[in-house]
CSV table of C-alpha atoms and ligand atoms in Angstrom, one decimal:
chain,number,residue,atom,x,y,z
A,1445,MET,CA,6.8,6.3,9.6
A,1446,ARG,CA,4.3,9.1,9.6
A,1447,LEU,CA,1.4,9.4,11.9
A,1448,VAL,CA,-0.9,8.9,8.9
A,1449,THR,CA,0.5,5.4,8.7
A,1450,HIS,CA,0.5,4.8,12.4
A,1451,ASN,CA,-3.2,5.7,12.5
A,1452,MET,CA,-3.9,2.7,10.2
A,1453,LEU,CA,-1.9,0.1,12.2
A,1454,GLN,CA,-3.5,-2.4,14.5
A,1455,CYS,CA,-2.1,-5.4,16.4
A,1456,HIS,CA,-2.7,-8.7,14.5
A,1457,VAL,CA,-1.3,-11.3,16.9
A,1458,ARG,CA,-3.6,-14.3,16.7
A,1459,GLY,CA,-6.4,-14.0,19.3
A,1460,CYS,CA,-5.6,-10.3,20.0
A,1461,ASN,CA,-8.9,-8.8,18.9
A,1462,VAL,CA,-10.0,-6.2,21.4
A,1463,ASN,CA,-8.4,-3.0,22.8
A,1464,ASN,CA,-5.5,-3.6,20.3
A,1465,TYR,CA,-5.5,-0.1,18.8
A,1466,PRO,CA,-3.8,2.4,18.6
A,1467,LEU,CA,-0.3,0.9,19.1
A,1468,GLN,CA,1.5,2.9,21.9
A,1469,LEU,CA,4.5,4.8,20.8
A,1470,SER,CA,7.7,4.9,22.9
A,1471,GLU,CA,11.4,5.5,22.6
A,1472,VAL,CA,10.9,7.5,19.5
A,1473,GLU,CA,13.3,9.4,17.4
A,1474,ILE,CA,11.6,12.1,15.3
A,1475,GLU,CA,12.6,13.9,12.2
A,1476,ILE,CA,10.7,16.7,10.4
A,1477,GLN,CA,10.8,16.5,6.5
A,1478,GLU,CA,8.9,19.2,4.7
A,1479,THR,CA,6.5,18.4,2.0
A,1480,GLU,CA,4.1,20.2,-0.3
A,1481,PHE,CA,0.8,21.4,1.3
A,1482,ASN,CA,-2.4,20.2,-0.4
A,1483,SER,CA,-5.5,21.3,1.5
A,1484,GLN,CA,-7.9,19.4,-0.7
A,1485,PHE,CA,-6.2,16.1,0.0
A,1486,LEU,CA,-5.9,16.9,3.7
A,1487,ARG,CA,-9.7,17.6,3.9
A,1488,SER,CA,-10.5,14.1,2.5
A,1489,MET,CA,-7.7,12.4,4.6
A,1490,ILE,CA,-8.9,13.9,7.9
A,1491,ARG,CA,-12.2,12.1,7.4
A,1492,LYS,CA,-10.4,8.8,7.2
A,1493,LEU,CA,-8.6,9.2,10.5
A,1494,GLU,CA,-9.5,7.9,13.9
A,1495,TRP,CA,-9.2,11.3,15.5
A,1496,SER,CA,-9.0,10.3,19.2
A,1497,ALA,CA,-6.2,7.8,18.3
A,1498,LEU,CA,-4.3,10.5,16.5
A,1499,ILE,CA,-4.4,13.0,19.3
A,1500,ASN,CA,-3.3,10.3,21.7
A,1501,SER,CA,-0.4,9.1,19.6
A,1502,ALA,CA,0.6,12.7,18.9
A,1503,ARG,CA,0.7,13.3,22.6
A,1504,GLU,CA,2.9,10.2,23.1
A,1505,ILE,CA,5.5,11.8,20.9
A,1506,GLY,CA,5.2,15.2,22.5
A,1507,ILE,CA,2.8,17.0,20.2
A,1508,THR,CA,0.0,18.7,22.1
A,1509,THR,CA,-1.2,21.1,19.4
A,1510,LEU,CA,-4.2,19.1,18.2
A,1511,PRO,CA,-7.7,20.0,19.4
A,1512,GLU,CA,-9.5,17.3,21.5
A,1513,VAL,CA,-12.5,17.3,19.2
A,1514,LEU,CA,-12.3,17.6,15.4
A,1515,PRO,CA,-13.6,21.0,14.4
A,1516,ASP,CA,-16.6,21.2,12.0
A,1517,ASP,CA,-14.8,23.7,9.9
A,1518,PHE,CA,-11.2,23.4,8.8
A,1519,ASP,CA,-9.5,26.8,8.6
A,1520,GLU,CA,-6.1,27.3,7.0
A,1521,ASP,CA,-4.3,27.3,10.4
A,1522,PHE,CA,-5.8,24.0,11.4
A,1523,LEU,CA,-5.0,22.4,8.1
A,1524,ARG,CA,-1.3,23.6,8.2
A,1525,ASN,CA,-1.0,22.2,11.7
A,1526,ILE,CA,-2.5,18.8,10.6
A,1527,HIS,CA,-0.2,18.9,7.6
A,1528,ARG,CA,2.8,19.2,9.9
A,1529,VAL,CA,1.7,16.5,12.4
A,1530,LEU,CA,0.4,14.0,9.9
A,1531,LEU,CA,2.6,14.3,6.9
A,1532,GLU,CA,5.9,16.0,7.9
A,1533,THR,CA,6.6,14.4,11.3
A,1534,HIS,CA,8.5,11.2,10.8
A,1535,ILE,CA,9.1,8.6,13.4
A,1536,GLN,CA,12.5,7.3,12.4
A,1537,GLN,CA,13.1,4.9,15.3
A,1538,GLY,CA,10.7,3.7,18.0
A,1539,LYS,CA,8.6,1.0,19.5
A,1540,MET,CA,4.9,0.4,19.0
A,1541,THR,CA,3.3,-1.6,21.8
A,1542,CYS,CA,-0.1,-3.3,21.6
A,1543,PRO,CA,-2.2,-2.0,24.6
A,1544,ASN,CA,-3.9,-5.4,24.8
A,1545,CYS,CA,-1.2,-8.2,24.4
A,1546,ASN,CA,1.9,-6.0,24.8
A,1547,HIS,CA,3.4,-7.3,21.6
A,1548,VAL,CA,6.1,-4.8,20.5
A,1549,TYR,CA,6.4,-3.9,16.8
A,1550,LEU,CA,9.6,-1.9,15.9
A,1551,VAL,CA,10.1,1.1,13.7
A,1552,ARG,CA,13.6,1.1,12.2
A,1553,ASP,CA,14.9,3.7,9.7
A,1554,GLY,CA,11.5,5.1,9.4
A,1555,ILE,CA,9.8,1.8,8.5
A,1556,PRO,CA,7.3,0.0,10.7
A,1557,ASN,CA,7.7,-3.8,10.8
A,1558,MET,CA,4.4,-5.6,11.3
A,1559,LEU,CA,5.8,-9.1,10.6
A,1560,LEU,CA,5.0,-11.7,13.2
A,1561,ASN,CA,6.7,-15.1,13.6
A,1562,GLU,CA,4.7,-18.2,12.8
A,1563,SER,CA,3.6,-19.0,16.4
A,1564,GLU,CA,2.1,-15.5,16.7
A,1565,THR,CA,-0.1,-15.6,13.5
B,74,MET,CA,4.5,10.1,-21.8
B,75,LEU,CA,5.9,10.5,-18.3
B,76,PRO,CA,9.4,9.1,-18.0
B,77,THR,CA,9.7,6.0,-15.8
B,78,PRO,CA,11.1,6.7,-12.3
B,79,ASN,CA,14.8,7.2,-12.1
B,80,LEU,CA,16.4,3.9,-10.7
B,81,ASP,CA,20.0,4.9,-11.0
B,82,HIS,CA,20.6,4.5,-7.3
B,83,LEU,CA,20.0,0.7,-7.7
B,84,SER,CA,22.7,-1.7,-8.8
B,85,SER,CA,23.0,-5.4,-9.5
B,86,LYS,CA,23.9,-5.8,-5.8
B,87,ASP,CA,20.5,-4.5,-4.8
B,88,TYR,CA,18.9,-6.9,-7.3
B,89,GLU,CA,20.3,-9.7,-5.3
B,90,GLN,CA,18.0,-8.5,-2.4
B,91,ILE,CA,14.9,-7.2,-4.2
B,92,TYR,CA,12.9,-7.9,-7.4
B,93,GLU,CA,14.4,-6.0,-10.3
B,94,PRO,CA,11.8,-4.0,-12.3
B,95,SER,CA,11.0,-6.0,-15.4
B,96,GLU,CA,8.5,-6.3,-18.2
B,97,ASP,CA,5.7,-6.9,-15.8
B,98,THR,CA,6.6,-3.8,-13.8
B,99,PHE,CA,6.7,-1.7,-16.9
B,100,LEU,CA,3.3,-3.1,-18.1
B,101,LEU,CA,1.8,-2.0,-14.8
B,102,LEU,CA,3.2,1.5,-15.3
B,103,ASP,CA,1.8,1.6,-18.8
B,104,ALA,CA,-1.6,0.5,-17.5
B,105,LEU,CA,-1.7,3.2,-14.8
B,106,GLU,CA,-0.6,5.8,-17.3
B,107,SER,CA,-3.3,4.9,-19.7
B,108,GLU,CA,-5.8,5.0,-16.8
B,109,ILE,CA,-4.8,8.3,-15.4
B,110,THR,CA,-7.6,10.4,-16.7
B,111,PHE,CA,-10.1,7.9,-15.4
B,112,ILE,CA,-8.2,7.7,-12.0
B,113,LYS,CA,-8.1,11.5,-11.6
B,114,ASN,CA,-11.6,12.3,-12.8
B,115,GLU,CA,-13.7,9.3,-11.6
B,116,ILE,CA,-11.8,8.2,-8.5
B,117,ASN,CA,-10.0,11.3,-7.3
B,118,PRO,CA,-8.0,9.0,-5.0
B,119,CYS,CA,-7.2,9.8,-1.4
B,120,ILE,CA,-5.6,6.5,-0.3
B,121,CYS,CA,-3.5,4.3,-2.6
B,122,LEU,CA,-2.0,1.0,-1.6
B,123,GLU,CA,0.5,-1.3,-3.4
B,124,ILE,CA,1.0,-4.9,-2.2
B,125,GLY,CA,4.5,-6.1,-2.8
B,126,SER,CA,6.2,-2.9,-3.8
B,127,GLY,CA,9.7,-4.3,-4.4
B,128,SER,CA,11.8,-1.5,-5.7
B,129,GLY,CA,9.0,1.0,-5.3
B,130,CYS,CA,8.9,1.8,-9.0
B,131,VAL,CA,5.2,1.4,-9.4
B,132,SER,CA,4.0,3.5,-6.5
B,133,THR,CA,6.6,6.2,-7.3
B,134,PHE,CA,5.2,6.4,-10.8
B,135,LEU,CA,1.7,6.5,-9.6
B,136,GLY,CA,2.7,9.4,-7.2
B,137,GLN,CA,4.2,11.2,-10.2
B,138,LEU,CA,1.1,10.7,-12.3
B,139,LEU,CA,-1.1,12.0,-9.6
B,140,GLY,CA,1.2,14.9,-8.5
B,141,ASN,CA,0.9,17.6,-5.9
B,142,ASN,CA,1.1,15.4,-2.9
B,143,SER,CA,-2.5,14.6,-3.5
B,144,THR,CA,-2.8,11.1,-2.1
B,145,VAL,CA,-1.1,8.9,0.5
B,146,LEU,CA,0.8,6.0,-1.1
B,147,PHE,CA,1.0,3.0,1.3
B,148,CYS,CA,3.4,0.3,0.1
B,149,THR,CA,3.8,-3.1,1.7
B,150,ASP,CA,6.4,-5.8,1.2
B,151,ILE,CA,7.3,-8.9,3.1
B,152,ASN,CA,11.0,-8.2,2.3
B,153,PRO,CA,12.6,-5.6,4.6
B,154,ASN,CA,15.2,-4.8,1.9
B,155,ALA,CA,12.3,-4.0,-0.5
B,156,THR,CA,10.5,-1.7,2.0
B,157,SER,CA,13.6,0.3,2.6
B,158,ILE,CA,14.5,0.5,-1.1
B,159,THR,CA,10.9,1.5,-1.8
B,160,VAL,CA,11.3,4.6,0.3
B,161,GLU,CA,14.6,5.4,-1.3
B,162,THR,CA,13.2,5.1,-4.9
B,163,GLY,CA,10.4,7.4,-3.9
B,164,ARG,CA,12.8,9.9,-2.3
B,165,ARG,CA,15.1,10.0,-5.4
B,166,ASN,CA,12.1,10.9,-7.5
B,167,SER,CA,10.6,13.4,-5.0
B,168,ILE,CA,7.7,11.1,-4.0
B,169,TYR,CA,7.1,10.2,-0.4
B,170,LEU,CA,6.0,6.5,0.0
B,171,ASP,CA,4.6,5.2,3.3
B,172,SER,CA,6.4,1.8,3.3
B,173,ILE,CA,5.4,-0.9,5.7
B,174,THR,CA,7.1,-4.3,6.2
B,175,THR,CA,4.3,-6.9,6.5
B,176,ASN,CA,2.7,-10.0,5.0
B,177,LEU,CA,0.3,-8.8,2.4
B,178,THR,CA,-1.7,-6.2,4.3
B,179,SER,CA,-1.5,-7.6,7.9
B,180,GLY,CA,-1.8,-4.9,10.5
B,181,LEU,CA,-3.6,-2.5,8.0
B,182,LEU,CA,-6.9,-4.2,8.3
B,183,PRO,CA,-9.5,-3.5,9.7
B,184,ARG,CA,-8.4,0.1,9.7
B,185,LEU,CA,-8.2,0.3,5.9
B,186,TYR,CA,-11.5,-1.5,5.5
B,187,HIS,CA,-13.3,-0.1,2.4
B,188,SER,CA,-10.9,2.9,2.4
B,189,VAL,CA,-8.5,2.2,-0.5
B,190,ASP,CA,-9.2,4.1,-3.7
B,191,ILE,CA,-6.4,2.6,-5.8
B,192,LEU,CA,-5.1,-0.8,-5.0
B,193,CYS,CA,-2.3,-2.2,-7.3
B,194,CYS,CA,-0.3,-5.3,-7.2
B,195,ASN,CA,2.3,-7.1,-9.3
B,196,PRO,CA,2.2,-10.3,-7.3
B,197,PRO,CA,4.4,-13.4,-7.3
B,198,TYR,CA,2.7,-15.1,-10.2
B,199,ALA,CA,5.1,-17.7,-11.7
B,200,VAL,CA,4.0,-21.3,-11.7
B,201,THR,CA,6.0,-23.2,-9.2
B,202,PRO,CA,5.7,-26.2,-6.8
B,203,HIS,CA,3.5,-25.3,-3.8
B,204,GLU,CA,6.4,-25.3,-1.3
B,205,ASP,CA,8.2,-22.5,-3.2
B,206,ILE,CA,5.9,-19.9,-1.9
B,207,TYR,CA,7.3,-20.5,1.5
B,208,SER,CA,10.9,-20.2,0.2
B,209,LYS,CA,13.4,-18.7,2.6
B,210,ASN,CA,15.1,-17.2,-0.5
B,211,ILE,CA,13.7,-13.7,-0.7
B,212,ILE,CA,14.2,-13.4,-4.4
B,213,GLU,CA,12.4,-16.7,-5.1
B,214,LYS,CA,9.6,-15.5,-2.9
B,215,ALA,CA,9.3,-12.4,-5.1
B,216,TRP,CA,8.1,-14.5,-8.1
B,217,ALA,CA,7.1,-17.9,-6.8
B,218,GLY,CA,3.3,-18.2,-7.1
B,219,GLY,CA,2.8,-21.9,-6.4
B,220,ILE,CA,0.1,-24.0,-8.2
B,221,ASN,CA,-0.9,-22.3,-11.4
B,222,GLY,CA,1.0,-19.2,-10.0
B,223,ARG,CA,-2.3,-18.6,-8.2
B,224,GLU,CA,-1.6,-19.2,-4.5
B,225,VAL,CA,-0.5,-15.7,-3.5
B,226,ILE,CA,-3.0,-14.1,-5.9
B,227,ASP,CA,-5.8,-16.1,-4.3
B,228,MET,CA,-4.9,-14.7,-0.9
B,229,ILE,CA,-4.9,-11.2,-2.3
B,230,LEU,CA,-8.4,-11.4,-4.0
B,231,PRO,CA,-10.4,-11.4,-0.7
B,232,LEU,CA,-8.3,-8.6,0.6
B,233,ALA,CA,-9.2,-6.5,-2.4
B,234,ASN,CA,-12.9,-6.9,-1.4
B,235,ASP,CA,-12.0,-5.8,2.2
B,236,LEU,CA,-9.9,-2.9,1.2
B,237,LEU,CA,-11.5,-1.2,-1.8
B,238,SER,CA,-13.7,1.9,-1.2
B,239,ASP,CA,-17.1,2.0,-2.9
B,240,ASN,CA,-15.5,3.9,-5.8
B,241,GLY,CA,-12.1,2.1,-5.6
B,242,THR,CA,-10.3,0.3,-8.4
B,243,PHE,CA,-7.9,-2.6,-8.2
B,244,TYR,CA,-5.2,-3.2,-10.8
B,245,LEU,CA,-3.6,-6.6,-10.8
B,246,LEU,CA,-0.9,-8.1,-13.0
B,247,VAL,CA,-1.4,-11.7,-14.0
B,248,ILE,CA,-0.1,-14.1,-16.7
B,249,SER,CA,-2.2,-16.4,-18.9
B,250,ASP,CA,-1.1,-19.4,-16.8
B,251,ASN,CA,-2.9,-17.9,-13.8
B,252,LYS,CA,-6.2,-18.4,-15.7
B,253,PRO,CA,-7.3,-14.8,-15.8
B,254,ASP,CA,-10.9,-15.7,-16.9
B,255,GLU,CA,-11.3,-17.9,-13.8
B,256,ILE,CA,-10.0,-15.0,-11.6
B,257,ARG,CA,-12.5,-12.6,-13.2
B,258,GLU,CA,-15.3,-15.1,-12.8
B,259,LYS,CA,-14.4,-15.7,-9.1
B,260,MET,CA,-14.3,-12.0,-8.4
B,261,TRP,CA,-17.7,-11.6,-10.0
B,262,LYS,CA,-19.3,-14.6,-8.3
B,263,GLN,CA,-17.9,-14.0,-4.8
B,264,TYR,CA,-17.8,-10.2,-4.6
B,265,GLN,CA,-19.7,-8.9,-7.6
B,266,PHE,CA,-16.7,-7.1,-9.0
B,267,HIS,CA,-16.7,-6.1,-12.6
B,268,SER,CA,-13.5,-6.6,-14.5
B,269,GLU,CA,-11.8,-5.8,-17.7
B,270,VAL,CA,-8.4,-6.3,-19.3
B,271,VAL,CA,-6.6,-2.9,-19.4
B,272,ILE,CA,-3.6,-4.0,-21.5
B,273,SER,CA,-1.7,-7.1,-22.3
B,274,ARG,CA,1.7,-7.9,-23.8
B,275,LEU,CA,3.8,-10.9,-24.8
B,276,ALA,CA,7.1,-11.2,-22.9
B,277,GLY,CA,8.9,-14.2,-24.3
B,278,ARG,CA,6.6,-17.2,-23.7
B,279,GLU,CA,4.5,-15.4,-21.2
B,280,LYS,CA,1.4,-13.3,-21.8
B,281,LEU,CA,1.3,-10.5,-19.2
B,282,ILE,CA,-2.1,-9.0,-18.5
B,283,ILE,CA,-3.3,-6.1,-16.4
B,284,LEU,CA,-6.8,-6.8,-14.9
B,285,LYS,CA,-8.9,-4.0,-13.5
B,286,PHE,CA,-11.6,-4.6,-11.0
B,287,ARG,CA,-14.4,-2.4,-9.7
B,288,ARG,CA,-17.4,-3.0,-7.4
B,289,ASN,CA,-20.8,-3.8,-8.8
B,290,GLY,CA,-22.9,-0.8,-9.5
B,291,ARG,CA,-19.9,1.0,-10.8
B,292,ASN,CA,-19.8,0.8,-14.5
B,293,ILE,CA,-16.3,-0.3,-15.5
B,294,ASN,CA,-16.3,2.2,-18.4
B,295,ASP,CA,-17.4,5.2,-16.3
C,2562,SAM,C1,6.8,-9.7,-8.8
C,2562,SAM,S1,7.5,-8.7,-7.5
C,2562,SAM,C2,6.9,-7.1,-7.9
C,2562,SAM,C3,7.7,-5.9,-7.4
C,2562,SAM,C4,7.4,-4.5,-7.8
C,2562,SAM,N1,6.1,-4.1,-7.4
C,2562,SAM,C5,7.5,-4.5,-9.3
C,2562,SAM,O1,6.5,-4.4,-10.0
C,2562,SAM,O2,8.6,-4.5,-9.8
C,2562,SAM,C6,6.5,-9.2,-6.1
C,2562,SAM,C7,6.8,-8.5,-4.8
C,2562,SAM,O3,5.9,-9.0,-3.8
C,2562,SAM,C8,6.6,-9.2,-2.6
C,2562,SAM,N2,5.9,-10.2,-1.9
C,2562,SAM,C9,5.9,-11.6,-2.1
C,2562,SAM,N3,5.0,-12.2,-1.2
C,2562,SAM,C10,4.6,-11.2,-0.4
C,2562,SAM,C11,3.7,-11.2,0.8
C,2562,SAM,N4,3.2,-12.3,1.3
C,2562,SAM,N5,3.4,-10.0,1.4
C,2562,SAM,C12,3.9,-8.8,0.9
C,2562,SAM,N6,4.8,-8.8,-0.2
C,2562,SAM,C13,5.1,-10.0,-0.8
C,2562,SAM,C14,8.0,-9.6,-3.0
C,2562,SAM,O4,8.9,-9.4,-2.0
C,2562,SAM,C15,8.2,-8.7,-4.3
C,2562,SAM,O5,8.8,-7.5,-3.9
C,2563,ZN,ZN1,-2.0,-7.3,20.5
């Protein structure tokens, strides 16, 4: 699971509607997999992110290179850094905990599992 | 004509666990290929999402058509074997697929609200008794569509309205038993989505159809 995916995931346990995002990352195993850099795509993608959630989640997995506030202007260095954090950093194993209801979703072999059992939906 | 994704890593053993790419899969590939100029020029997608990716063949192909790592390709499936094979199929074909095990798009909304530029789905569409859509057999669940084959499709339609960006487009495979005209009318009446048939093909007794939906105000022939 890449952070671009994690940025889109929210707890969906029945009745859990507030303060349920972003899911807190813990016990993670990280792998870097290089991929082609595309600045045009990154520029559009950045606009679709929740920036504060991204920097928080990055910090939880030990990445502290993102600026607190999204810059107005994206220079090449900034985009390369985002590329690395968002698209090349893979969470292979880990836990994602809802900050509101504490439900734990697992990431196994790089894939987040958002399934709930019937009583939770 | 782009070659279809390489699936040599999959064997009949895998097809006991996941849906084997079939006529329906290949019709969706053909539809996407015929649409690629429109997709690139008019949509210029940033976020793509496939519901029920199975082997991952469709999203891999879409990634190949778009090229240059130019979009993110989210794939969901309720079957954990499918989500892991989806990633593997992408990898074998040099396409990274962001695979998520979930029911339809649970967990991705509200974040993806009005954000998806290309939504595609080859849903469970076969006409079966209602109970079969809850089957514990994961292969049966891959095709069982309940009454008129519409029960899962009818859960996906409102999601398309939630997910599609202003300029987004939704490609849906259906069969004639699913009453495609009724689906199109429903999408128009409830959400003011324009629709058209992209391509159709006979496969045995079944007529397979790819429907294309866009929001009102967007000319379908743009
Ligand atoms: C007809 S198969 C299509 C598979 C693949 N996209 C293809 O074209 O070959 C339908 C897929 O949807 C998945 N599916 C069925 N119900 C689902 C649900 N509620 N949520 C997510 N995926 C589902 C099945 O596991 C299966 O992989
Ligand atoms: Zn929660």
